[in-house]
mmCIF file of C-alpha atoms in Angstrom:
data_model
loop_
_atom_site.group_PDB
_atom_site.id
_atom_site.type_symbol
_atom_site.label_atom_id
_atom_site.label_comp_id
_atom_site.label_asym_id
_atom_site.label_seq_id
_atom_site.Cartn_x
_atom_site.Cartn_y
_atom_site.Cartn_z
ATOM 1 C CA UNK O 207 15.061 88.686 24.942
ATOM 2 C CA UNK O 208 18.188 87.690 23.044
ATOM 3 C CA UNK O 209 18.360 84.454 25.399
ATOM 4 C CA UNK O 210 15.374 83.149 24.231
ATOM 5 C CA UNK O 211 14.363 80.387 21.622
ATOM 6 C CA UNK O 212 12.752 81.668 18.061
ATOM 7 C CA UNK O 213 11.820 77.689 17.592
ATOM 8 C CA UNK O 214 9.552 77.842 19.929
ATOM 9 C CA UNK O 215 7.644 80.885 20.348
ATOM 10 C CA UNK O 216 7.029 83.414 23.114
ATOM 11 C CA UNK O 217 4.370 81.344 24.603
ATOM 12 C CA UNK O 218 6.191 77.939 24.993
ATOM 13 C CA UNK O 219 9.200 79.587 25.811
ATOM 14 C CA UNK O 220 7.773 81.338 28.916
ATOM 15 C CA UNK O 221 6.067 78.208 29.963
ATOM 16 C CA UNK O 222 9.574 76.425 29.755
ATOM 17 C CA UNK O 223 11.453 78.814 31.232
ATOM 18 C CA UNK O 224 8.267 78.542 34.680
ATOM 19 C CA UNK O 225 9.038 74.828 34.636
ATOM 20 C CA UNK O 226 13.267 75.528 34.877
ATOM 21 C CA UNK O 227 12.819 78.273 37.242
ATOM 22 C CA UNK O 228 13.105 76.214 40.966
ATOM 23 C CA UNK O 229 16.601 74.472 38.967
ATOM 24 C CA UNK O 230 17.882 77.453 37.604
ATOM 25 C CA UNK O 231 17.854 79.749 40.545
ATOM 26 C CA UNK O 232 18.043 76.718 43.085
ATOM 27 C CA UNK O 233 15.688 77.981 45.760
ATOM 28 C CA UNK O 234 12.102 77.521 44.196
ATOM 29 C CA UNK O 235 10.016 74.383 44.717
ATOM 30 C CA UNK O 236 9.760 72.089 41.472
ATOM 31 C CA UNK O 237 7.928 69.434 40.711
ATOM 32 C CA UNK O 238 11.419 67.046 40.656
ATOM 33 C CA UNK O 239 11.133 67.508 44.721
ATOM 34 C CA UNK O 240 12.348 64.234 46.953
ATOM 35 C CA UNK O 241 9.472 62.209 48.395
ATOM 36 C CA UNK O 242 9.058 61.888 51.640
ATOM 37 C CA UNK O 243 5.621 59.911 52.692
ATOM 38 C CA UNK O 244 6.876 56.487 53.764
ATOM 39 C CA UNK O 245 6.004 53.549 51.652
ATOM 40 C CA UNK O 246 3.012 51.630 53.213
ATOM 41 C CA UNK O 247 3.892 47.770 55.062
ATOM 42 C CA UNK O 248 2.197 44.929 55.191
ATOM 43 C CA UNK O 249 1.272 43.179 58.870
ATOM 44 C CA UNK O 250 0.906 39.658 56.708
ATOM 45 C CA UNK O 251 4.068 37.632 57.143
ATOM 46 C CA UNK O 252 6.183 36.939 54.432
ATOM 47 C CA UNK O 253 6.478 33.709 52.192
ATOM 48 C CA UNK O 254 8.987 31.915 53.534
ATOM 49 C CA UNK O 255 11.312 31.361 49.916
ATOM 50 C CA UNK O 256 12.974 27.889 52.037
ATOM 51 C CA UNK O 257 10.166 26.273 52.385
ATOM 52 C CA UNK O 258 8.600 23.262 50.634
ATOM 53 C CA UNK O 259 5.821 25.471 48.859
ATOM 54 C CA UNK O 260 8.623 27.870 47.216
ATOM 55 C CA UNK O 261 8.651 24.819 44.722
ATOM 56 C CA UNK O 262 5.424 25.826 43.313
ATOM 57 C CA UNK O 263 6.373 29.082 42.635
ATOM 58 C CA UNK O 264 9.643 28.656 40.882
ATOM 59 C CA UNK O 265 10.813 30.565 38.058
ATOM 60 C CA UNK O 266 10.775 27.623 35.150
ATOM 61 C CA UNK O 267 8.669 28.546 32.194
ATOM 62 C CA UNK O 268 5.719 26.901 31.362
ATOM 63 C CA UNK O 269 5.964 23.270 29.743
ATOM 64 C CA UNK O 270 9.653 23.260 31.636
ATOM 65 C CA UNK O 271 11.087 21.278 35.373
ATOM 66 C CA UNK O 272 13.554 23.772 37.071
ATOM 67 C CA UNK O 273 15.637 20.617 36.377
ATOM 68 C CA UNK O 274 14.582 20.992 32.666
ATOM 69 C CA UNK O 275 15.743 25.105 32.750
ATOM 70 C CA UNK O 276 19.108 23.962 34.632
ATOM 71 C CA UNK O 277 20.194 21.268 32.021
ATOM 72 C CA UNK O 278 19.164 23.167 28.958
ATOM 73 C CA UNK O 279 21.160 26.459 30.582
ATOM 74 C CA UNK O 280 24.265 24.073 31.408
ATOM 75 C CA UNK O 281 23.528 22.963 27.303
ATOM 76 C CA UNK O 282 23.677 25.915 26.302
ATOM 77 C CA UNK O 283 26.882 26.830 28.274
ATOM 78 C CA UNK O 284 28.853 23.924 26.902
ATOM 79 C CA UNK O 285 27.852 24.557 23.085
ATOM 80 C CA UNK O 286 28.441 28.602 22.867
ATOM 81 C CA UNK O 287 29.773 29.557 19.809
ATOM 82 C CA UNK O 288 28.481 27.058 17.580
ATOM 83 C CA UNK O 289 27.349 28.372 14.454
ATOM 84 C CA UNK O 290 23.593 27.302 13.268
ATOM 85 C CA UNK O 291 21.851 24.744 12.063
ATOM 86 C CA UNK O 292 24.826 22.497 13.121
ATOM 87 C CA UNK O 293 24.799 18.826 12.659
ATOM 88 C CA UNK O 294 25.706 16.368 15.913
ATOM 89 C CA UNK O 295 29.369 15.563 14.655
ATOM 90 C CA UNK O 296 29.765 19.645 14.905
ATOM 91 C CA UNK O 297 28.226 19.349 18.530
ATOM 92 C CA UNK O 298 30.272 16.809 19.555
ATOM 93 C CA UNK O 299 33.066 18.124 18.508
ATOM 94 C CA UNK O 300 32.820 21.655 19.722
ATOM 95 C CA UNK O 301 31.948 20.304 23.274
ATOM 96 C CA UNK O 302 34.745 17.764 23.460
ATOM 97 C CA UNK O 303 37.254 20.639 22.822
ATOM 98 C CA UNK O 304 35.848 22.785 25.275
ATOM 99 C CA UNK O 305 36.186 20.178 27.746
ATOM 100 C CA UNK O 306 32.694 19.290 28.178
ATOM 101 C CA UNK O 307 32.416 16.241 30.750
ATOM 102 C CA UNK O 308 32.270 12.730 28.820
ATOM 103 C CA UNK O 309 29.105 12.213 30.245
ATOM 104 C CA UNK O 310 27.572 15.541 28.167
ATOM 105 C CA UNK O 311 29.370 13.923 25.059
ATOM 106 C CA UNK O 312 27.984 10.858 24.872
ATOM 107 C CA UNK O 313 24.539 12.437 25.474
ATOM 108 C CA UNK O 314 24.898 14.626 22.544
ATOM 109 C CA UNK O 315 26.214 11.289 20.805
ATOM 110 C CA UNK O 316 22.520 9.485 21.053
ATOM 111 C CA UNK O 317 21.278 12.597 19.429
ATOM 112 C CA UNK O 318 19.554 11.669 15.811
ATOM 113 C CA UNK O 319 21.675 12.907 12.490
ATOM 114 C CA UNK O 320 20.010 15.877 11.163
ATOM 115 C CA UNK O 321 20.158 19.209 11.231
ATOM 116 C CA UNK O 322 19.846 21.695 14.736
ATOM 117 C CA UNK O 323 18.460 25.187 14.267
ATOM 118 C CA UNK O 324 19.420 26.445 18.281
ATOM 119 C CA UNK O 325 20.328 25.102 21.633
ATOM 120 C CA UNK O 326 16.632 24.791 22.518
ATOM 121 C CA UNK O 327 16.288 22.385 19.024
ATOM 122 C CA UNK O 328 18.825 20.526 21.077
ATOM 123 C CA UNK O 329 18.099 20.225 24.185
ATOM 124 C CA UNK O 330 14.061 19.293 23.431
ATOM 125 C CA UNK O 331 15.723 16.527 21.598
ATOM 126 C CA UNK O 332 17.836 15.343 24.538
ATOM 127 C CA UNK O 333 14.678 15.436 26.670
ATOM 128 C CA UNK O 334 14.513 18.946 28.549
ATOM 129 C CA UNK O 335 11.460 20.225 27.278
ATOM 130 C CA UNK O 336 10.144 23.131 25.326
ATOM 131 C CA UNK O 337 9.015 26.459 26.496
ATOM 132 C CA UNK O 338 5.681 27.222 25.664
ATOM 133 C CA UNK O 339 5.347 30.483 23.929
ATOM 134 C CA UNK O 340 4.437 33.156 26.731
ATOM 135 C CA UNK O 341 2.284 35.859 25.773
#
């Protein structure tokens, strides 16, 4: 019995040393065996994810347009690394020498002077929407 645990007791240690058995010695059945039933199908044809009703189900958050999620992830793209709360002039700058398109520039130009906690603080301010708070 020198290969057994004293942690445990005799008890556990037999029970763990039933469970090992099948991987130690390779040829007994254990509960870690491959499954082989086939998963059931369905006869019902698919949703067709090109057609027109694929808009419905798109993957924007509530209280957001997939047009809303695209501009506030292209947003958040062209203002990574800034530090928060950051003020416009910080904005501006930081995208104009990342090579943000002048178009993005001046749009973070019309955006009032105070004080941004996030992108998302940003970008409800430009007009992209919040997320609602999922629960």
């Amino acid at each position: 019995m020198p290969d057994k645990s004293d942690k445990h007791g005799a008890k556990l240690d037999e029970e763990i040393e039933r469970e090992t058995q099948g991987m130690v010695s390779g040829g007994h059945p254990t509960h870690a065996q491959e499954f082989v039933e086939t998963e059931p199908f369905s006869d019902d044809d698919p949703d067709d994810p090109t057609a027109a009703a694929a808009a419905a189900r798109e993957g924007s958050p509530p209280g957001m347009s997939a047009q809303d999620v695209e501009g506030r992830s292209a947003l958040a793209r062209m203002l990574t690394g800034v530090r928060y709360p950051a003020r416009p002039n910080e904005l501006i700058r930081h995208a104009a020498e990342g090579g943000a398109p002048d178009t993005a520039v001046e749009e973070l130009r019309t955006l009032p002077k105070r004080e941004y906690e996030n992108v998302a603080d940003v970008a409800e301010e430009l007009g992209y929407g919040r997320e609602e708070r999922r629960y």
